[in-house]
Tab-separated table of C-alpha atoms and ligand atoms in Angstrom:
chain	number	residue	atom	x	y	z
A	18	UNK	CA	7.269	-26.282	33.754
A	19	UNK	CA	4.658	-23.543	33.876
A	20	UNK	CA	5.278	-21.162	30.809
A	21	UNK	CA	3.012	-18.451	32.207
A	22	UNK	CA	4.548	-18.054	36.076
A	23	UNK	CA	3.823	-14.667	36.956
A	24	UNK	CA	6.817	-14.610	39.617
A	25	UNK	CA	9.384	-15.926	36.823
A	26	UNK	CA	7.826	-13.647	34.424
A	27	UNK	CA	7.954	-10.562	36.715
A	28	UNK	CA	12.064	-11.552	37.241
A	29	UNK	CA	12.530	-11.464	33.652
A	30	UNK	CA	10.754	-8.961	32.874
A	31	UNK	CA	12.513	-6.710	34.958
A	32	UNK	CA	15.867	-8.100	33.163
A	33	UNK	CA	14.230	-7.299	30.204
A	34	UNK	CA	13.537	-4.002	30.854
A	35	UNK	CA	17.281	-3.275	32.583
A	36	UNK	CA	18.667	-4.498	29.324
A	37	UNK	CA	16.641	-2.519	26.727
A	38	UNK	CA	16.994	0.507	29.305
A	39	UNK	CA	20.751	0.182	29.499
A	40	UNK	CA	20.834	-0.620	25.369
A	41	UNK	CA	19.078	3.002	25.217
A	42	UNK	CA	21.761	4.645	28.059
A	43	UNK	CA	24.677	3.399	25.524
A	44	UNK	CA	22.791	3.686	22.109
A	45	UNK	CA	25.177	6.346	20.517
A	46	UNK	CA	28.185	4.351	21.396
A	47	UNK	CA	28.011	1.044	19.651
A	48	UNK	CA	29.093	1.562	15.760
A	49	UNK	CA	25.677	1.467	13.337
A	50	UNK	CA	26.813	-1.354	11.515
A	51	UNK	CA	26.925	-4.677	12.419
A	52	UNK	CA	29.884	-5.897	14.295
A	53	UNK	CA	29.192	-9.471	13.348
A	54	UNK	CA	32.531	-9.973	11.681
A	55	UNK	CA	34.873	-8.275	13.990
A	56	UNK	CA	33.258	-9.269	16.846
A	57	UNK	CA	33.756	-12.958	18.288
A	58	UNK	CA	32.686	-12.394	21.408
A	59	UNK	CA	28.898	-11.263	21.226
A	60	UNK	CA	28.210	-14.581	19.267
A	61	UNK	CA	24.871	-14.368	19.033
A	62	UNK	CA	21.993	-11.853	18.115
A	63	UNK	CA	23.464	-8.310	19.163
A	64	UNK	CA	26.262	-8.192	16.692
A	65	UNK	CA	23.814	-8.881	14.177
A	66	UNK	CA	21.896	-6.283	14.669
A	67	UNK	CA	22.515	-2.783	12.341
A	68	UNK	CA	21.601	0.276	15.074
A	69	UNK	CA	18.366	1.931	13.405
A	70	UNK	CA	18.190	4.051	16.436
A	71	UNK	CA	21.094	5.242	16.814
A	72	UNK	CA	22.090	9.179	16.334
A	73	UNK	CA	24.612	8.019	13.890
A	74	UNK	CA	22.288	6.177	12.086
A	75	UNK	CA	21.856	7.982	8.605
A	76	UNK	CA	20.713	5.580	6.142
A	77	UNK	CA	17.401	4.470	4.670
A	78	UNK	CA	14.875	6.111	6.033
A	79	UNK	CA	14.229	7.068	10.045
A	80	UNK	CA	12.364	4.676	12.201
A	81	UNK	CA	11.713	5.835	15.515
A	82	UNK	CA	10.557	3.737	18.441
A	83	UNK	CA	9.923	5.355	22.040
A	84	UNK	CA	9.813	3.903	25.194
A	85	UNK	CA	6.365	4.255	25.325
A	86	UNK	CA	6.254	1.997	22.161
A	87	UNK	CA	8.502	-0.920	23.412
A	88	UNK	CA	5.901	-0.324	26.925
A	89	UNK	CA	3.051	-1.042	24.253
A	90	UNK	CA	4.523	-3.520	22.387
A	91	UNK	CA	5.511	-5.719	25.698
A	92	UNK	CA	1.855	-5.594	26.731
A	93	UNK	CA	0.806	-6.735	23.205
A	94	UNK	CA	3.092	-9.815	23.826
A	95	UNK	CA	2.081	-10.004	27.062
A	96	UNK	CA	-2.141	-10.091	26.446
A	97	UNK	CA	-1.214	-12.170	23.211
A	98	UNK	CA	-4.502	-11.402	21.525
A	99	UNK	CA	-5.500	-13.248	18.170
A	100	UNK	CA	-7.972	-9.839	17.112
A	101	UNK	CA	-8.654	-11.572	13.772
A	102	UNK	CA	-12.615	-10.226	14.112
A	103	UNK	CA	-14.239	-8.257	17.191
A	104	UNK	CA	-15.462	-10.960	18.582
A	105	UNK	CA	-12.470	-12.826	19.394
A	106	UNK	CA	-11.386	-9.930	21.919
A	107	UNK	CA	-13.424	-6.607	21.024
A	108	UNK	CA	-10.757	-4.664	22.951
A	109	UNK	CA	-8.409	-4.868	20.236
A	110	UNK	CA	-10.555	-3.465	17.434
A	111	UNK	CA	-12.266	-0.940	19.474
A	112	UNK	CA	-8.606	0.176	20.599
A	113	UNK	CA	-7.647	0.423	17.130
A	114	UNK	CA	-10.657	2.206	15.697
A	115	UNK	CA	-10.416	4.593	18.654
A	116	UNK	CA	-6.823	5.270	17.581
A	117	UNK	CA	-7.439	5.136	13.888
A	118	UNK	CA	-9.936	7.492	14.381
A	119	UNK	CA	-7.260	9.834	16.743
A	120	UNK	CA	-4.457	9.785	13.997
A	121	UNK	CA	-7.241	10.299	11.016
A	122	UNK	CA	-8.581	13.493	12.937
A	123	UNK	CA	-4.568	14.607	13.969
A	124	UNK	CA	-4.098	14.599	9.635
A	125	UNK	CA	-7.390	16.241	9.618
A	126	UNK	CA	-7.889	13.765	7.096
A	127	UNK	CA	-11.869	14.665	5.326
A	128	UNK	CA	-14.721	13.107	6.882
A	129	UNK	CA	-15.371	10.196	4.025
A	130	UNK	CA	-11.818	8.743	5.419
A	131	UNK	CA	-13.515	8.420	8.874
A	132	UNK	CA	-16.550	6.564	10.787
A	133	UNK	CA	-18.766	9.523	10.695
A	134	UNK	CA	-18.656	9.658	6.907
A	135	UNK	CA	-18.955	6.149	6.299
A	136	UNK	CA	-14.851	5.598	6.043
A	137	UNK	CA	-12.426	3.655	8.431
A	138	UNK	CA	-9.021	3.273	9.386
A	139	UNK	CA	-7.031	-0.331	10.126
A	140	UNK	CA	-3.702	-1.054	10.981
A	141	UNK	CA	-1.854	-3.014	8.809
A	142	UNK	CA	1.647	-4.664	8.975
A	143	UNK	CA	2.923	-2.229	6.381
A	144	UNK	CA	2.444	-0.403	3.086
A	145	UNK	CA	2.635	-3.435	0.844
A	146	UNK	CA	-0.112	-4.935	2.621
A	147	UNK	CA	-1.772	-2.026	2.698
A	148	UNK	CA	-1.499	-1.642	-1.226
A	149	UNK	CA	-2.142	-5.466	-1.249
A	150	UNK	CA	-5.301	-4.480	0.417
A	151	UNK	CA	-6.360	-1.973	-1.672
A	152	UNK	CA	-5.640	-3.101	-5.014
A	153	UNK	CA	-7.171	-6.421	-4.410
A	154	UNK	CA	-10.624	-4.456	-3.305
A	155	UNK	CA	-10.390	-2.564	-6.600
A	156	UNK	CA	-9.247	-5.451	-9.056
A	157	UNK	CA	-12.596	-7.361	-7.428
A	158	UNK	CA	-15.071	-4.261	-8.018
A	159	UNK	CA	-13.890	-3.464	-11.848
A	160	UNK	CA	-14.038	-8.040	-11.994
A	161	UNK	CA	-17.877	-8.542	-10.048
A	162	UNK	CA	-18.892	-6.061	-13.178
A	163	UNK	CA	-16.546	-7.440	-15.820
A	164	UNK	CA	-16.052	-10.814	-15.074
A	165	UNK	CA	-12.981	-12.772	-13.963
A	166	UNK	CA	-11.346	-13.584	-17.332
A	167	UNK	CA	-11.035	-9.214	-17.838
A	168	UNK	CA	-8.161	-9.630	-15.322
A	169	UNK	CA	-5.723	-9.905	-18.292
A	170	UNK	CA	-7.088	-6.390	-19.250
A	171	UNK	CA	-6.325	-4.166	-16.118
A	172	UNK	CA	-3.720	-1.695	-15.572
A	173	UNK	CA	-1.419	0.125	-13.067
A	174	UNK	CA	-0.273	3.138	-12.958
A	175	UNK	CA	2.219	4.664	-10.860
A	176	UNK	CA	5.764	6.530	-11.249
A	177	UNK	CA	9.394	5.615	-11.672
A	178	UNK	CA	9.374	6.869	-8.333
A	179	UNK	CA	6.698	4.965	-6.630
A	180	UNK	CA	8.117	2.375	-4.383
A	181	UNK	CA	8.577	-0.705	-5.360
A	182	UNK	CA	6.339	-2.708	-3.106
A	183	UNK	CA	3.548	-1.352	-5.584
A	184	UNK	CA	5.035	-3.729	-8.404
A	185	UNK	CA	5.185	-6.525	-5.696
A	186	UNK	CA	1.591	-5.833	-4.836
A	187	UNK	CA	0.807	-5.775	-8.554
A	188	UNK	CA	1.842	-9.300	-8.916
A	189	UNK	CA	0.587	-10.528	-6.440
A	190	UNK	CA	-2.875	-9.740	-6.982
A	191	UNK	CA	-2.300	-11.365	-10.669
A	192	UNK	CA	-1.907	-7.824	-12.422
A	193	UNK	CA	-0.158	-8.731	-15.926
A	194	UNK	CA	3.344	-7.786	-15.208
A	195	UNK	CA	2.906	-5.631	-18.876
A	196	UNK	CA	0.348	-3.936	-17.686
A	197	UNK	CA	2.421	-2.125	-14.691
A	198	UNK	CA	3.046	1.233	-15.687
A	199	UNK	CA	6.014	3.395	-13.854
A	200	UNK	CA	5.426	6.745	-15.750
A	201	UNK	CA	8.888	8.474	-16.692
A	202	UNK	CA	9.268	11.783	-13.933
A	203	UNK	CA	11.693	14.415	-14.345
A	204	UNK	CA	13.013	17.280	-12.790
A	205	UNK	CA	11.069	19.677	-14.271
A	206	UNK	CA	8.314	18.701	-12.368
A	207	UNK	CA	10.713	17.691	-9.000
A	208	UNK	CA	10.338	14.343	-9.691
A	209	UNK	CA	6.259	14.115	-9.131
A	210	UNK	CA	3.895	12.666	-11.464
A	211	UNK	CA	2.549	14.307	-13.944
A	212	UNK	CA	-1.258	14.742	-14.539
A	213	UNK	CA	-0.293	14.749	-18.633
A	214	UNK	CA	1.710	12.422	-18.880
A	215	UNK	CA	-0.808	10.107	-16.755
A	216	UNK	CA	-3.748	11.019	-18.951
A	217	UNK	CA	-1.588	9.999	-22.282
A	218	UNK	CA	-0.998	6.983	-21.037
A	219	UNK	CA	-4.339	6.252	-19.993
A	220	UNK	CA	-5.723	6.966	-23.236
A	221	UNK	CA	-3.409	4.995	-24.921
A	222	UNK	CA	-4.438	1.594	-22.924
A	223	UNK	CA	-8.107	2.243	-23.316
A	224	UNK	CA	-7.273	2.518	-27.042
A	225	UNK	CA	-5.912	-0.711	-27.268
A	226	UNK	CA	-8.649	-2.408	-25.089
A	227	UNK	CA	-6.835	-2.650	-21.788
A	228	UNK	CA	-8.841	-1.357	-18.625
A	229	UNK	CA	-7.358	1.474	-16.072
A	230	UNK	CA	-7.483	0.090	-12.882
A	231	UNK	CA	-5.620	2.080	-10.089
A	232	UNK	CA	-3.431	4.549	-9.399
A	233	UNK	CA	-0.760	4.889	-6.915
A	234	UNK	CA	-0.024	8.342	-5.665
A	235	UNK	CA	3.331	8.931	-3.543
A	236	UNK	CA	3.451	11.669	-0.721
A	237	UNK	CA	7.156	11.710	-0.485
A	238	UNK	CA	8.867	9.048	-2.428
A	239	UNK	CA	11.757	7.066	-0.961
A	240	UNK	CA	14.739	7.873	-3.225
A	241	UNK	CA	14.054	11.622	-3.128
A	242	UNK	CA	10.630	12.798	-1.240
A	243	UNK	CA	9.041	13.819	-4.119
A	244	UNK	CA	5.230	14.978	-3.726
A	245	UNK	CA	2.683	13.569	-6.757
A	246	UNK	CA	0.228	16.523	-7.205
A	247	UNK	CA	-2.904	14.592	-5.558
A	248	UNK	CA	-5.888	16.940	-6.833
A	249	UNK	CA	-4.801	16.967	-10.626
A	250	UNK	CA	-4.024	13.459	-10.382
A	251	UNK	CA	-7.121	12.027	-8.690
A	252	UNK	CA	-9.004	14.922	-11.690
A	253	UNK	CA	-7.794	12.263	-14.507
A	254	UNK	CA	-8.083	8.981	-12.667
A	255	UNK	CA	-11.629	9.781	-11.626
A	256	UNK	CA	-12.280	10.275	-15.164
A	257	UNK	CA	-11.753	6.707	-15.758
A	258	UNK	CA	-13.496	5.624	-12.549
A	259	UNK	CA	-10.211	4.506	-11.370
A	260	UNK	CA	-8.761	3.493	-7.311
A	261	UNK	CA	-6.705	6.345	-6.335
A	262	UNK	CA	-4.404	5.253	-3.464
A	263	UNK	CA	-2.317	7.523	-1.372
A	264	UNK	CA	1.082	6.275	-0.524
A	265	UNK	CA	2.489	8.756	2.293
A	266	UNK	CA	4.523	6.272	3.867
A	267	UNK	CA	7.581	7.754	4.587
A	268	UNK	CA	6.469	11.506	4.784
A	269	UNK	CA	2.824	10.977	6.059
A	270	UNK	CA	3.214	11.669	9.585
A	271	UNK	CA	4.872	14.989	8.944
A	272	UNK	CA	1.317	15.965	7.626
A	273	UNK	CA	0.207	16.111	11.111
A	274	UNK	CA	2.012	19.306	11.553
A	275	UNK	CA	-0.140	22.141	9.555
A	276	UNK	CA	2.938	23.350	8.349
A	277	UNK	CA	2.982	20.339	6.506
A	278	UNK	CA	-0.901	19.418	5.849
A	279	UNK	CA	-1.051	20.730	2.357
A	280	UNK	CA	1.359	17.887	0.947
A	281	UNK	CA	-1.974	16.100	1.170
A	282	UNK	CA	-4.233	18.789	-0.192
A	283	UNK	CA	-6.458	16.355	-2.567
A	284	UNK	CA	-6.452	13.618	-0.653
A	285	UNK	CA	-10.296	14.204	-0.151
A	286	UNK	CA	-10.492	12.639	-3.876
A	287	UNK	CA	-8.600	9.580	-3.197
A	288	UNK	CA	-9.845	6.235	-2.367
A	289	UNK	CA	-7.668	4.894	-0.174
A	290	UNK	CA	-4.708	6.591	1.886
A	291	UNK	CA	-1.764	5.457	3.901
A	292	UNK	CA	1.008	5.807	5.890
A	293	UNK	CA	4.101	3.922	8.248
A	294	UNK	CA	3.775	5.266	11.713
A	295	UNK	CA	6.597	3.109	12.092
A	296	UNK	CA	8.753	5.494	10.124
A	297	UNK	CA	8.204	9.049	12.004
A	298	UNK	CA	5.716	8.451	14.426
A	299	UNK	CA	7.729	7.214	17.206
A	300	UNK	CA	6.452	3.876	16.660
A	301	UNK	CA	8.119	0.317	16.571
A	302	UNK	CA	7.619	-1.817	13.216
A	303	UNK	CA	5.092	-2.842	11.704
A	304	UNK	CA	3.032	-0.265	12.079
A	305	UNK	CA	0.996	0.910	8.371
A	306	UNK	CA	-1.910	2.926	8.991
A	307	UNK	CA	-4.642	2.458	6.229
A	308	UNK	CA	-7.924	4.248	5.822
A	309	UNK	CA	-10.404	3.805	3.313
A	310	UNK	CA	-13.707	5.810	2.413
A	311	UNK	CA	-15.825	2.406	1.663
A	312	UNK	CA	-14.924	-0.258	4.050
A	313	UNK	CA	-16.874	-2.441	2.698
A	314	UNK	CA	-14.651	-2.249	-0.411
A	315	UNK	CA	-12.453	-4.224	1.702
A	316	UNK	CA	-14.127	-7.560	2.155
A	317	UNK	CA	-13.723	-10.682	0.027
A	318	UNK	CA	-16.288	-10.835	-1.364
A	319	UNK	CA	-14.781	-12.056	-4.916
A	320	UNK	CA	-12.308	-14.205	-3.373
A	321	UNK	CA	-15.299	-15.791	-1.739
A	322	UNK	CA	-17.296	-16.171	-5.073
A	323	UNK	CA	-14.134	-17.803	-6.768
A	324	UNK	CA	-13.988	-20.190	-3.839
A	325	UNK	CA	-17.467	-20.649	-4.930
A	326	UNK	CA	-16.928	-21.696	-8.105
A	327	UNK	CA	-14.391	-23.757	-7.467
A	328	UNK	CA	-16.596	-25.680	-4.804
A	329	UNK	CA	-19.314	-26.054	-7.722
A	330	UNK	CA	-16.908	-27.025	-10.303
A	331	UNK	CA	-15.124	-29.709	-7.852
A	332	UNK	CA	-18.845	-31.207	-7.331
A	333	UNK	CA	-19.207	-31.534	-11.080
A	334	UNK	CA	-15.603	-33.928	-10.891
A	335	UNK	CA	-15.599	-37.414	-10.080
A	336	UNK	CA	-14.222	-37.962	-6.642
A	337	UNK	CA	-11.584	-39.751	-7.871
A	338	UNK	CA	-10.397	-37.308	-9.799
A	339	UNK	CA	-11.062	-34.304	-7.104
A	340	UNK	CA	-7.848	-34.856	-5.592
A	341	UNK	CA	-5.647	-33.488	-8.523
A	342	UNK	CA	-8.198	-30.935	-9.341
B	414	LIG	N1	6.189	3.487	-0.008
B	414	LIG	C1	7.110	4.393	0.360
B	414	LIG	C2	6.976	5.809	-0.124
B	414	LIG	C3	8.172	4.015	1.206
B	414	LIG	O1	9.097	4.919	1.565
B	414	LIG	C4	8.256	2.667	1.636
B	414	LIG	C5	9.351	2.223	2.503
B	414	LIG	O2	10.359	2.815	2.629
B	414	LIG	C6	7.270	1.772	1.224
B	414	LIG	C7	6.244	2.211	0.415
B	414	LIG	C8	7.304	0.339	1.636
B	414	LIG	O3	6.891	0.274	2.935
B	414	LIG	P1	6.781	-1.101	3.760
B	414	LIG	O4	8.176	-1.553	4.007
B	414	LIG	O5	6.055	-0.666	4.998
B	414	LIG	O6	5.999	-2.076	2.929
């Protein structure tokens, strides 16, 4: 058996590509849902499968792939690169910073966001990594000051519109779950965030010794595509020297147009911003695009300081003991 034979893999490859091209031809004629009940006699993985491409597809949110995409994506399967640093093959990362840097120029996104002010872009899996990311780089500046037991202190601040992936994030990164705050919107304000009602409940932590961490801004939120007023809100959380991330997931690409651009206006105070290209971008999942104005932000540096810790404190145990420790 030779699991890499290039003539084997060129014959399937071309069934491969017959089958996704004819699945394309006939798209808008299978029903969206899955036929998985109905159907006995595609046993396997197509009737499973719920149609996000089709034209009849109407629910959620869109997700566009391209041919160009799937072209992309078989050549990332193909290469099967492990890019975990540059070293390990530098034409992954330089590919992506090239097209970080593409996309963060097509958003005319300001120049902190990008590598001639200092700022960077990296792909991530998708925006609850991407908050993941970013909440765990500003939980670990506000704790190198503070110290690791102030953890119980810090708070979160988003809406009752902000996706949920935000609380997920929260808890993962070992935010209190009472200190999430999902600030009440209404329709006066069409469902955005308001600056006021933000600052109140700022205030109203500090008062009673808890520590504003970060704030999560939505560009287009999922139920309804509300817009959070970026400038006014980045105005109070800079105040408290707070990480202001931009979640544009589902309506980010559209800022490419300069129609559209101003749904961003304020993202120059920000910290962080993202969005899915995988939603509008003609791209296949996962594909979260993440740039931040100081990389370096990024790295573990706390994580490596608890491990750290831990090492020293597992020196100072009896080896027979290490093993429950
Ligand atoms: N934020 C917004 C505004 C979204 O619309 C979504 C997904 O629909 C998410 C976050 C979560 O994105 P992901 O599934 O990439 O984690």
């Amino acid at each position: 058996m030779n699991p890499l034979d290039p003539g084997e893999f060129r014959r399937q490859g071309h069934t491969v590509v017959d089958f996704l091209a004819k699945y394309y031809e006939n798209i808008e004629k299978y029903p969206v849902l899955s036929q998985a009940i109905l159907d006995d006699v595609h046993q396997h993985i197509f009737p499973g499968l719920t149609h996000w491409q089709s034209p009849n597809f109407f629910a959620y949110y869109q997700t566009n792939t391209s041919t160009a995409a799937i072209l992309g994506e078989m050549l990332c399967a193909g290469f099967n690169v492990a890019g975990f640093n540059w070293v390990s093959s530098p034409a992954a990362t330089e590919l992506e910073s090239l097209v970080m840097d593409w996309l963060g120029k097509m958003l005319d996104l300001p120049r902190p966001f990008l590598p001639f002010g200092n700022g960077g872009g990296v792909i991530e899996g998708n925006t609850s990594e991407a908050i993941i990311c970013t909440l765990t780089a500003a939980r670990d500046r506000v704790l190198r000051k503070l110290g690791h037991n102030s953890i119980a202190k810090l708070v979160v601040y988003g809406s009752d519109q902000t996706n949920c992936s935000f609380q997920k994030a929260a808890l993962v990164v070992g935010i209190d779950p009472r200190n999430f705050r999902a600030l009440k919107t209404t329709r006066s304000t069409l469902f955005g965030l308001s600056p006021d009602s933000l600052e109140k409940a700022i205030r109203l932590d500090i008062n009673a010794g808890l520590i504003p961490l970060y704030l999560c801004a939505t560009v287009g939120t999922t139920s309804c595509a509300a817009v959070d007023p970026l400038e006014p809100l980045c105005k109070v959380a800079s105040k408290f020297s707070m990480w202001i991330h931009v979640d544009a997931a589902y309506a980010g690409a559209s800022c490419i147009c300069p129609e559209y651009r101003k749904f961003i206006n304020g993202v120059e105070f920000a910290d962080s911003f993202s969005f899915n290209a995988h939603k509008w971008l003609l791209t296949p999942l996962d594909c979260c695009c993440l740039w931040v104005k100081d990389p370096n932000a990024l790295h573990v540096i706390m994580a490596w300081k608890v491990v750290q810790e831990h090492a020293n404190s597992l020196l100072s145990i009896p080896a027979s003991e290490q093993h429950s420790a």
